[in-house]
Amino acid sequence: MADIIQKTTEYRIKQIELAEAQYYKSLVATLDRIEREVVSLASRLPLTDGKLIELQSAIAIRPRIKFILEREYLKWSDDVVREGFNKQAKRIEKAFKRIGNIPIEFQELTKGDLALVQNLKQQYFTQFKDVSNTFTRRLSEKVYQNTLVGSEFAVLEKELRQTINGIYASSDDPEITRLVSKVKKGNDEIDNLLKPYRDKNKEVPKSIQRKVEDLENSIKKETQVLQSKFATDRTGENMKRYAGQILNDSLRDFDATLNFNKSQDAGLTFVKYYGDVIPTTREICRNMISGVYNKRKSGLFTVDEVRKLWASRSWSGKKSGDPLVVRGGYNCRHQWSYVNPDWYDSKGELII
């Protein structure tokens, strides 16, 4: 018998990954527009002998930078929390219906669930907005500081571009340029492969799924190389990095929070950990998935057991909060599924 729990969980995980890729692509386009507009705005500052000199103009530029970020970036953020969260909520509802062995009143989104969805939208939009406020200040400070010391415009331009897009903005490293190009090309290929099926809401053929998985694996490897180079560069603290982090975690934490609350309402207090293992998978996640910590043949844990396990260990990237929500920490791509131990036989096999 096919494991319906595993299939529904993997479906949720895969859809989150597809949504993240879609929104990250639009984030890149949004930040590229912001970069162009902010640099164009700064290029109109008064110069003397090619150097910035007028502090009053440097101070006056801040509200115009704020306007650009709010118009472009907050519009993108709103799309993520409205469209992205609504679609994932529907997928969670679909997963509960597919499992079926749950009281009917818990198989659909309730008024309480919808209220929670609304609260989570507001919570994560606030996090996105904090990034906008932070980088409005940082970009304004770059303009003021460079004007104060009389820098040439080229110096300010480079700092503005790096503050928005980091090393991806204007790298003179040919390997980084090549890898960035391959990542963008790979994402475009995935979109082109899946678009005909998304538009018609049709199931994706296995042959196309395999091509998409091959492309995703290639993108993961190239991204890991970029991140290793990225981490050693002093311009790593940039808007793209922060926004991308919140995008990643908000989609997955939203899924985990709504799934947890629906499961608690339905009386499901046992969990199982799901997701793939890649070279960067943290040891605690790898051990959970491979069965190192198993107390039962089925690989199930009670909610309390999970919390005690997480509290007793520390690891790089550990994130504060309930482990049923934050899972393995920042950038974790795994998810919990909630089950009833009666659904498993003495050998740990699913019998529903």
Short mmCIF file of C-alpha atoms in Angstrom, two decimals, residues 20-319:
data_model
loop_
_atom_site.label_atom_id
_atom_site.label_comp_id
_atom_site.label_asym_id
_atom_site.label_seq_id
_atom_site.Cartn_x
_atom_site.Cartn_y
_atom_site.Cartn_z
CA GLU A 20 9.83 29.63 -3.44
CA ALA A 21 11.53 29.34 -6.83
CA GLN A 22 8.75 31.36 -8.45
CA TYR A 23 8.81 34.13 -5.83
CA TYR A 24 12.60 34.22 -5.67
CA LYS A 25 12.70 34.78 -9.42
CA SER A 26 10.30 37.71 -9.07
CA LEU A 27 12.33 38.97 -6.07
CA VAL A 28 15.46 39.08 -8.25
CA ALA A 29 13.60 41.10 -10.88
CA THR A 30 12.19 43.42 -8.19
CA LEU A 31 15.60 44.08 -6.63
CA ASP A 32 17.15 44.66 -10.04
CA ARG A 33 14.54 47.39 -10.65
CA ILE A 34 15.22 48.88 -7.22
CA GLU A 35 18.96 48.85 -7.90
CA ARG A 36 18.54 50.66 -11.21
CA GLU A 37 16.18 53.26 -9.78
CA VAL A 38 18.20 53.98 -6.63
CA VAL A 39 21.44 54.34 -8.62
CA SER A 40 19.67 56.58 -11.15
CA LEU A 41 18.32 58.70 -8.29
CA ALA A 42 21.76 59.01 -6.71
CA SER A 43 23.34 59.90 -10.06
CA ARG A 44 21.43 63.19 -9.99
CA LEU A 45 23.17 64.37 -6.80
CA PRO A 46 25.30 67.52 -7.26
CA LEU A 47 29.02 66.93 -7.95
CA THR A 48 32.07 69.18 -7.81
CA ASP A 49 35.12 67.93 -9.70
CA GLY A 50 33.39 64.53 -9.89
CA LYS A 51 32.87 64.31 -6.12
CA LEU A 52 29.78 64.40 -3.91
CA ILE A 53 29.67 67.54 -1.82
CA GLU A 54 26.13 68.69 -0.94
CA LEU A 55 24.93 67.20 2.37
CA GLN A 56 21.47 68.77 2.14
CA SER A 57 20.78 66.88 -1.08
CA ALA A 58 22.12 63.68 0.48
CA ILE A 59 19.69 64.03 3.39
CA ALA A 60 16.76 64.88 1.11
CA ILE A 61 17.16 61.66 -0.90
CA ARG A 62 15.95 59.37 1.91
CA PRO A 63 12.16 59.71 1.40
CA ARG A 64 12.63 59.05 -2.32
CA ILE A 65 14.59 55.87 -1.59
CA LYS A 66 11.84 54.85 0.85
CA PHE A 67 9.21 55.40 -1.85
CA ILE A 68 11.07 53.19 -4.35
CA LEU A 69 11.46 50.31 -1.88
CA GLU A 70 7.86 50.47 -0.71
CA ARG A 71 6.45 50.65 -4.23
CA GLU A 72 8.53 47.73 -5.55
CA TYR A 73 9.55 45.51 -2.65
CA LEU A 74 6.45 45.77 -0.45
CA LYS A 75 4.26 45.01 -3.49
CA TRP A 76 6.29 41.82 -3.99
CA SER A 77 6.04 41.00 -0.26
CA ASP A 78 2.27 41.43 -0.35
CA ASP A 79 2.04 38.97 -3.26
CA VAL A 80 3.99 36.37 -1.26
CA VAL A 81 1.85 36.52 1.87
CA ARG A 82 -1.50 36.85 0.10
CA GLU A 83 -1.14 34.52 -2.86
CA GLY A 84 1.58 32.20 -1.57
CA PHE A 85 0.06 31.61 1.87
CA ASN A 86 -3.48 31.13 0.50
CA LYS A 87 -2.31 28.49 -1.96
CA GLN A 88 -0.34 26.60 0.69
CA ALA A 89 -3.31 26.68 3.08
CA LYS A 90 -5.40 25.02 0.38
CA ARG A 91 -2.70 22.36 -0.09
CA ILE A 92 -2.77 21.57 3.62
CA GLU A 93 -6.55 21.23 3.43
CA LYS A 94 -6.15 18.93 0.42
CA ALA A 95 -3.63 16.80 2.34
CA PHE A 96 -6.06 16.33 5.26
CA LYS A 97 -8.81 15.31 2.85
CA ARG A 98 -6.55 12.81 1.08
CA ILE A 99 -5.55 11.15 4.35
CA GLY A 100 -9.24 10.90 5.15
CA ASN A 101 -8.99 8.96 8.41
CA ILE A 102 -9.73 12.13 10.38
CA PRO A 103 -13.12 13.47 11.57
CA ILE A 104 -14.75 15.37 8.70
CA GLU A 105 -14.94 18.60 10.68
CA PHE A 106 -11.14 18.76 10.72
CA GLN A 107 -10.60 17.94 7.04
CA GLU A 108 -11.50 21.45 5.88
CA LEU A 109 -10.26 24.89 6.85
CA THR A 110 -12.34 26.18 9.74
CA LYS A 111 -13.06 29.77 10.80
CA GLY A 112 -10.28 29.37 13.36
CA ASP A 113 -7.87 28.19 10.66
CA LEU A 114 -8.74 31.17 8.45
CA ALA A 115 -8.22 33.56 11.36
CA LEU A 116 -4.81 31.98 11.96
CA VAL A 117 -3.93 32.36 8.27
CA GLN A 118 -4.79 36.07 8.46
CA ASN A 119 -2.68 36.56 11.60
CA LEU A 120 0.28 34.77 9.99
CA LYS A 121 0.00 36.97 6.90
CA GLN A 122 0.26 40.07 9.07
CA GLN A 123 3.13 38.61 11.09
CA TYR A 124 5.29 37.73 8.08
CA PHE A 125 4.43 40.88 6.13
CA THR A 126 5.78 42.81 9.12
CA GLN A 127 9.06 40.90 8.79
CA PHE A 128 9.27 41.76 5.10
CA LYS A 129 8.48 45.39 5.94
CA ASP A 130 11.29 45.46 8.52
CA VAL A 131 13.72 44.60 5.69
CA SER A 132 12.37 47.54 3.67
CA ASN A 133 12.84 49.91 6.61
CA THR A 134 16.31 48.57 7.40
CA PHE A 135 17.59 48.98 3.87
CA THR A 136 15.96 52.36 3.37
CA ARG A 137 18.13 53.45 6.30
CA ARG A 138 21.26 51.68 5.08
CA LEU A 139 21.03 53.04 1.55
CA SER A 140 20.39 56.56 2.87
CA GLU A 141 23.40 56.22 5.17
CA LYS A 142 25.58 55.18 2.22
CA VAL A 143 24.58 58.36 0.38
CA TYR A 144 25.18 60.57 3.41
CA GLN A 145 28.51 58.99 4.42
CA ASN A 146 29.95 59.15 0.91
CA THR A 147 28.85 62.76 0.55
CA LEU A 148 30.33 63.63 3.95
CA VAL A 149 33.79 62.41 2.91
CA GLY A 150 33.51 63.68 -0.65
CA SER A 151 33.64 60.34 -2.46
CA GLU A 152 33.49 60.00 -6.22
CA PHE A 153 30.10 58.90 -7.51
CA ALA A 154 31.52 55.56 -8.72
CA VAL A 155 32.33 54.63 -5.11
CA LEU A 156 28.78 55.40 -3.96
CA GLU A 157 27.29 53.54 -6.93
CA LYS A 158 29.19 50.36 -6.11
CA GLU A 159 28.14 50.50 -2.44
CA LEU A 160 24.49 51.07 -3.32
CA ARG A 161 24.44 48.15 -5.77
CA GLN A 162 26.14 45.84 -3.27
CA THR A 163 23.81 46.87 -0.44
CA ILE A 164 20.82 45.86 -2.55
CA ASN A 165 22.07 42.82 -4.46
CA GLY A 166 25.36 41.88 -2.82
CA ILE A 167 28.09 40.17 -4.80
CA TYR A 168 25.58 39.31 -7.52
CA ALA A 169 25.27 42.98 -8.43
CA SER A 170 28.62 43.64 -10.06
CA SER A 171 31.12 40.86 -9.56
CA ASP A 172 34.35 40.77 -11.54
CA ASP A 173 34.78 37.07 -10.74
CA PRO A 174 34.05 35.20 -14.02
CA GLU A 175 33.15 31.97 -12.17
CA ILE A 176 30.51 33.76 -10.09
CA THR A 177 29.12 35.42 -13.21
CA ARG A 178 28.92 32.04 -14.93
CA LEU A 179 27.22 30.36 -11.96
CA VAL A 180 24.68 33.15 -11.52
CA SER A 181 23.85 32.88 -15.21
CA LYS A 182 23.41 29.08 -14.92
CA VAL A 183 21.13 29.42 -11.89
CA LYS A 184 18.93 31.95 -13.67
CA LYS A 185 18.87 29.84 -16.83
CA GLY A 186 17.99 26.71 -14.84
CA ASN A 187 15.08 28.45 -13.10
CA ASP A 188 13.81 29.70 -16.44
CA GLU A 189 13.97 26.18 -17.87
CA ILE A 190 11.99 24.81 -14.92
CA ASP A 191 9.33 27.50 -15.39
CA ASN A 192 9.06 26.73 -19.11
CA LEU A 193 8.75 22.99 -18.45
CA LEU A 194 6.02 23.38 -15.82
CA LYS A 195 4.08 26.33 -17.22
CA PRO A 196 1.84 24.32 -19.63
CA TYR A 197 0.72 22.07 -16.78
CA ARG A 198 0.28 24.87 -14.22
CA ASP A 199 -1.81 26.95 -16.62
CA LYS A 200 -4.18 24.03 -17.28
CA ASN A 201 -3.98 22.64 -13.74
CA LYS A 202 -2.87 19.28 -15.15
CA GLU A 203 -0.70 16.62 -13.54
CA VAL A 204 2.96 16.87 -14.53
CA PRO A 205 4.17 13.75 -16.43
CA LYS A 206 6.91 11.73 -14.74
CA SER A 207 9.33 12.42 -17.59
CA ILE A 208 8.94 16.17 -17.01
CA GLN A 209 9.22 15.68 -13.24
CA ARG A 210 12.56 13.91 -13.73
CA LYS A 211 13.87 16.75 -15.91
CA VAL A 212 12.77 19.29 -13.30
CA GLU A 213 14.45 17.31 -10.50
CA ASP A 214 17.70 17.11 -12.49
CA LEU A 215 17.62 20.88 -13.03
CA GLU A 216 16.83 21.51 -9.35
CA ASN A 217 19.74 19.33 -8.23
CA SER A 218 22.06 21.21 -10.58
CA ILE A 219 20.79 24.55 -9.28
CA LYS A 220 21.31 23.42 -5.67
CA LYS A 221 24.95 22.52 -6.36
CA GLU A 222 25.64 25.81 -8.17
CA THR A 223 23.90 27.77 -5.41
CA GLN A 224 26.02 26.04 -2.75
CA VAL A 225 29.19 27.16 -4.55
CA LEU A 226 27.83 30.69 -4.83
CA GLN A 227 26.90 30.74 -1.16
CA SER A 228 30.36 29.60 -0.11
CA LYS A 229 31.91 32.44 -2.10
CA PHE A 230 29.17 34.78 -1.00
CA ALA A 231 29.79 34.07 2.67
CA THR A 232 33.44 35.15 2.42
CA ASP A 233 32.59 38.48 0.78
CA ARG A 234 32.23 41.56 2.94
CA THR A 235 29.08 42.57 1.03
CA GLY A 236 27.13 39.56 2.26
CA GLU A 237 24.76 41.69 4.40
CA ASN A 238 22.49 42.81 1.60
CA MET A 239 18.80 43.15 0.85
CA LYS A 240 18.66 40.12 -1.44
CA ARG A 241 20.07 37.86 1.25
CA TYR A 242 17.68 39.06 3.96
CA ALA A 243 14.59 39.02 1.74
CA GLY A 244 15.48 35.60 0.37
CA GLN A 245 15.90 34.24 3.89
CA ILE A 246 12.49 35.52 4.99
CA LEU A 247 10.91 34.17 1.80
CA ASN A 248 12.35 30.72 2.47
CA ASP A 249 11.40 30.57 6.13
CA SER A 250 8.02 32.31 5.87
CA LEU A 251 6.62 29.81 3.35
CA ARG A 252 7.83 26.82 5.36
CA ASP A 253 7.02 28.20 8.82
CA PHE A 254 3.53 29.15 7.64
CA ASP A 255 2.96 25.60 6.39
CA ALA A 256 4.30 24.12 9.63
CA THR A 257 2.23 26.43 11.87
CA LEU A 258 -1.10 25.87 10.11
CA ASN A 259 -0.45 22.13 9.82
CA PHE A 260 0.43 21.94 13.54
CA ASN A 261 -2.71 23.80 14.63
CA LYS A 262 -5.05 21.76 12.44
CA SER A 263 -3.44 18.54 13.67
CA GLN A 264 -3.77 19.54 17.32
CA ASP A 265 -7.46 20.32 16.78
CA ALA A 266 -7.87 16.88 15.20
CA GLY A 267 -6.17 15.21 18.18
CA LEU A 268 -3.04 14.09 16.28
CA THR A 269 -0.14 14.26 18.74
CA PHE A 270 2.41 11.98 17.05
CA VAL A 271 4.69 13.20 14.27
CA LYS A 272 7.02 11.91 11.58
CA TYR A 273 9.81 13.87 9.88
CA TYR A 274 10.02 14.05 6.09
CA GLY A 275 12.24 15.56 3.42
CA ASP A 276 15.25 14.80 1.27
CA VAL A 277 18.90 14.72 2.35
CA ILE A 278 21.44 16.84 0.48
CA PRO A 279 25.11 17.64 1.23
CA THR A 280 24.16 20.67 3.36
CA THR A 281 21.51 18.84 5.42
CA ARG A 282 22.13 19.40 9.13
CA GLU A 283 23.08 16.40 11.24
CA ILE A 284 19.95 16.56 13.41
CA CYS A 285 17.69 16.51 10.33
CA ARG A 286 19.76 13.75 8.72
CA ASN A 287 19.50 11.66 11.90
CA MET A 288 15.75 12.22 12.20
CA ILE A 289 15.14 11.11 8.63
CA SER A 290 17.55 8.15 8.73
CA GLY A 291 16.09 6.79 12.01
CA VAL A 292 19.04 7.41 14.34
CA TYR A 293 16.74 8.86 17.03
CA ASN A 294 13.84 6.44 16.46
CA LYS A 295 12.02 5.13 19.53
CA ARG A 296 9.42 3.23 17.51
CA LYS A 297 9.59 1.06 14.39
CA SER A 298 7.23 3.45 12.65
CA GLY A 299 9.61 6.37 13.17
CA LEU A 300 6.98 8.28 15.13
CA PHE A 301 7.62 10.73 17.95
CA THR A 302 5.26 12.44 20.33
CA VAL A 303 5.21 16.23 20.24
CA ASP A 304 6.78 16.30 23.72
CA GLU A 305 9.57 13.93 22.63
CA VAL A 306 10.43 16.22 19.72
CA ARG A 307 10.58 19.28 21.96
CA LYS A 308 12.85 17.52 24.46
CA LEU A 309 15.11 16.24 21.67
CA TRP A 310 15.47 19.71 20.12
CA ALA A 311 16.02 21.40 23.51
CA SER A 312 18.82 18.96 24.44
CA ARG A 313 20.90 19.68 21.32
CA SER A 314 22.46 22.66 19.61
CA TRP A 315 23.64 23.08 16.02
CA SER A 316 24.66 25.73 13.53
CA GLY A 317 21.61 27.52 12.18
CA LYS A 318 19.34 26.55 15.06
CA LYS A 319 16.40 28.93 15.20
#
